[in-house]
XYZ file of C-alpha atoms in Angstrom:
234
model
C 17.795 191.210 48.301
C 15.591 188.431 49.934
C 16.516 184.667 49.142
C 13.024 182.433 49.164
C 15.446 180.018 51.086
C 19.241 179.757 51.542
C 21.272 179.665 48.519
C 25.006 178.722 49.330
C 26.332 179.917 45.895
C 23.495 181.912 45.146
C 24.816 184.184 48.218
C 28.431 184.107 47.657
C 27.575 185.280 43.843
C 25.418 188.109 45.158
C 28.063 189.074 47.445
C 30.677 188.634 44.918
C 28.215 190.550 42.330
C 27.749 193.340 44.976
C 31.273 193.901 46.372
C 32.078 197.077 43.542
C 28.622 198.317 43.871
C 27.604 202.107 44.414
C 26.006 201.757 48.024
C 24.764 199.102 50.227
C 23.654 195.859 49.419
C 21.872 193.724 52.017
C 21.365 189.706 51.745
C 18.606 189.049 53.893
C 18.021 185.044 54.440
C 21.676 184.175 53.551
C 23.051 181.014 53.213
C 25.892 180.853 56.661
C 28.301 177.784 55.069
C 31.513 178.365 56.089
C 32.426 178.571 52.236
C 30.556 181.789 52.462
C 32.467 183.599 55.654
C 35.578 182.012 53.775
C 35.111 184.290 50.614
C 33.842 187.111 52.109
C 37.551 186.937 54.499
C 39.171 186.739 50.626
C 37.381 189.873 49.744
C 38.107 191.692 52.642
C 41.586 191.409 52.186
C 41.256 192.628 48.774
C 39.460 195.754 50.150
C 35.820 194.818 50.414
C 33.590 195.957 53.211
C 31.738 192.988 53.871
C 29.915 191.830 57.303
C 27.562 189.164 58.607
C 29.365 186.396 56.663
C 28.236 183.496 58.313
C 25.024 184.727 59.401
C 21.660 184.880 57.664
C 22.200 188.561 57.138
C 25.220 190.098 55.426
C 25.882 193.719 54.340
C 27.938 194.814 51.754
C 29.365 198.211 50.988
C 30.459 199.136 47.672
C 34.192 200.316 46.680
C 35.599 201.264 44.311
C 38.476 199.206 43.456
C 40.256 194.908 44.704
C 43.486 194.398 44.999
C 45.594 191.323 44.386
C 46.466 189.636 47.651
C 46.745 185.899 48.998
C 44.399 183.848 50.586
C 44.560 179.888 51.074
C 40.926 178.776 51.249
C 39.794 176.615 54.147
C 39.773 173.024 53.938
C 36.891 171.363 52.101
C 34.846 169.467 54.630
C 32.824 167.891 51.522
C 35.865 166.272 50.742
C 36.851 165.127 54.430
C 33.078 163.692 54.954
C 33.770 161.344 52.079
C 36.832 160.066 53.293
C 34.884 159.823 56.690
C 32.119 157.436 55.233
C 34.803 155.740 53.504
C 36.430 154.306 56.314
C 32.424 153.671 57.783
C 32.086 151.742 55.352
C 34.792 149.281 55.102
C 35.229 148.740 58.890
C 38.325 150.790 57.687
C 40.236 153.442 59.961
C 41.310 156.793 58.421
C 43.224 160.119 59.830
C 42.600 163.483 58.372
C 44.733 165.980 58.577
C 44.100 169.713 57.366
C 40.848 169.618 58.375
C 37.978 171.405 60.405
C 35.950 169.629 62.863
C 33.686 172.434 63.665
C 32.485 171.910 59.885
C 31.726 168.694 60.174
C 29.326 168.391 63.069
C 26.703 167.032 61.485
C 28.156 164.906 59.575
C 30.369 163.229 63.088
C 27.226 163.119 64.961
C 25.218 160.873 62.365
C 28.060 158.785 61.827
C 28.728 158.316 65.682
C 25.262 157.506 65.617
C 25.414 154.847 63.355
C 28.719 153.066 65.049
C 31.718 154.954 64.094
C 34.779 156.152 66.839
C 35.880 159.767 66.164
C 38.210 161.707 67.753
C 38.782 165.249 66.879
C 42.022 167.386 67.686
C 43.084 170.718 66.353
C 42.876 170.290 62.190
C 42.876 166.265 62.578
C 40.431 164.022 63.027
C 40.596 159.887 63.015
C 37.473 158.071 62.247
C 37.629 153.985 62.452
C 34.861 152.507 60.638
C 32.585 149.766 62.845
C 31.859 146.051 62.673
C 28.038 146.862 61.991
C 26.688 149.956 61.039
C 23.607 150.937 62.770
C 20.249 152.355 61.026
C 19.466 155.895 61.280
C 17.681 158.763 59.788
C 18.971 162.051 58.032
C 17.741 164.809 57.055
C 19.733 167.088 54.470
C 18.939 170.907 55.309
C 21.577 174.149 55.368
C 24.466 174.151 56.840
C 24.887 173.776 59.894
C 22.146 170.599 59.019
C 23.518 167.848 57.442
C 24.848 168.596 54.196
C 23.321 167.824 50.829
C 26.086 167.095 49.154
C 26.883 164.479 51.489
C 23.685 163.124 51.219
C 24.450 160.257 48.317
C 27.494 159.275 50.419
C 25.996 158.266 53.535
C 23.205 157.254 52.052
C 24.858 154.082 50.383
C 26.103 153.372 53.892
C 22.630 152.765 55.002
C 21.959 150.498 52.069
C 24.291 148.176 54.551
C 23.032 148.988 57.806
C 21.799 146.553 60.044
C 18.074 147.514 59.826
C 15.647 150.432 57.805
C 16.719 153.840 57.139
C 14.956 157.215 55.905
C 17.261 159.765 54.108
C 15.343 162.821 52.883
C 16.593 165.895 51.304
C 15.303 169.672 52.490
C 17.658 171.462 49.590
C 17.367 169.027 46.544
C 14.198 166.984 46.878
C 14.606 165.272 43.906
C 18.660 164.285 44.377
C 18.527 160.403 44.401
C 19.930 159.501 40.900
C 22.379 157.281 42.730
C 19.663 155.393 44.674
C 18.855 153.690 41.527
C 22.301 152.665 40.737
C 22.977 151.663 43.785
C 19.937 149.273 43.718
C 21.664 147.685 41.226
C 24.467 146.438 43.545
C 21.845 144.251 45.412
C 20.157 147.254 47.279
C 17.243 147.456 48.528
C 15.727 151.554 48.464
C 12.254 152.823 48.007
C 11.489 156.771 46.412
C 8.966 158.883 47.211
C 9.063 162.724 46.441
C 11.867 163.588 48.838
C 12.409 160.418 50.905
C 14.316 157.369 50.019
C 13.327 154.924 52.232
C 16.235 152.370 53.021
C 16.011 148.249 54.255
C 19.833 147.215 55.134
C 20.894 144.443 53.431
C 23.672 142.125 54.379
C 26.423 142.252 51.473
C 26.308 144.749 48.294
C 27.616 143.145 44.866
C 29.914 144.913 42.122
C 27.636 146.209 39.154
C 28.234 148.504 36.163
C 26.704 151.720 37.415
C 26.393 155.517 36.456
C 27.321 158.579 37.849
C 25.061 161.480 37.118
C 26.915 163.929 39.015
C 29.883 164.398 40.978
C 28.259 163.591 44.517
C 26.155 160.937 43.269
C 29.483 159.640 41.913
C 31.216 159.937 45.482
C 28.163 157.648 46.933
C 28.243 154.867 44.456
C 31.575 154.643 44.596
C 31.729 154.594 48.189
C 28.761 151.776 47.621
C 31.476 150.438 45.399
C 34.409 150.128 48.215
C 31.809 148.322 50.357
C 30.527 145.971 48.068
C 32.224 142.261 46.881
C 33.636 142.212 43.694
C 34.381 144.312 41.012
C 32.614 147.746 40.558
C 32.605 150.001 37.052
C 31.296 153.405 37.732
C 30.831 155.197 34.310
């Protein structure tokens, strides 16, 4: 099977799907998230033969039967990258424990770029938030790029950066639902097809705003925490 273009749950469905399968099933043009290698480890140890997990091209032989076993899945570096920008963007300082740092490269070297001290140590990582955040661009593409799901996050801490931004998005090109909502905190963001196109301004202000999804929730809240006053997300 040939993905158009990487699919992280699209190929850990197929290689779910294909794991009981008579013969061989190859992914060509998979998706190599760590999520991925992470499930195909789970269904090894059930009995799977799986390899290539975390490459663009996995092969899976069929068997006949799983078995029960017990797997603790890796820690969610969707989760830590929020709690990252968090501290970004209230000049705040924050230590996560139970975490990857090889996961989150992308994500450290943008917000290193825009002014933020992180240090990294076996499963920890402390991030302290600085005075001024600095302008930048992103672009959200497969992992390892910068991750999509991270995009709404730092892209309300570049509606307070000291200068103009460009955030576009490779994997969703229409995912800015929470630009719009964030505009109405006193932002100031431009659309167009699959570029928001960011001027920093100096201070956000609490609104009433939406969440569409659960990652456009995580950036308007974050836009929330940053702002003065009193935010209602809904």
């Amino acid at each position: 099977f040939v993905f158009d273009r990487p699919t992280h749950t699209g190929t850990e469905n197929l290689m779910i799907g294909a794991a009981m399968l008579p013969g061989e099933t190859i992914l060509v043009n998979a998706a190599c998230d760590p999520e991925i290698e992470d499930v195909a480890d789970y269904l090894n140890k059930m009995g799977a033969k799986i390899t290539g997990a975390g490459t663009t091209t996995i092969r899976i032989q069929g068997v006949q039967s799983l078995r029960g076993v017990e797997h603790r899945p890796i820690p969610d570096r969707l989760e830590a990258g929020t709690f990252m920008m968090a501290s970004a963007i209230t000049n705040g300082s924050v230590e996560l424990t139970d975490v990857d740092p090889d996961h989150l490269e992308a994500v450290t070297a943008k917000l290193r770029e825009m002014g933020s001290e992180i240090s990294c140590g076996k499963n920890r990582m402390t991030v302290t938030g600085p005075r001024k955040l600095w302008p930048t661009r992103v672009v959200a593409f497969p992992y390892p790029g910068f991750p999509t799901d991270l995009q709404p996050a730092i892209l309300a801490l570049l509606t307070v950066a000291d200068g103009a931004s460009v955030v576009s998005d490779t994997v969703f090109p229409n995912r800015f639902s929470h630009a719009m909502e964030i505009a109405r905190m006193g932002a100031d963001i431009q659309i167009s097809g699959d570029e928001a196109r960011i001027a920093g301004v100096p201070q956000l202000h609490g609104a009433a705003v939406m969440a569409a999804d659960i990652r456009a929730g995580a950036g308007v809240v974050l836009a929330a925490l940053g702002a003065e006053g009193i935010s209602e997300v809904r």
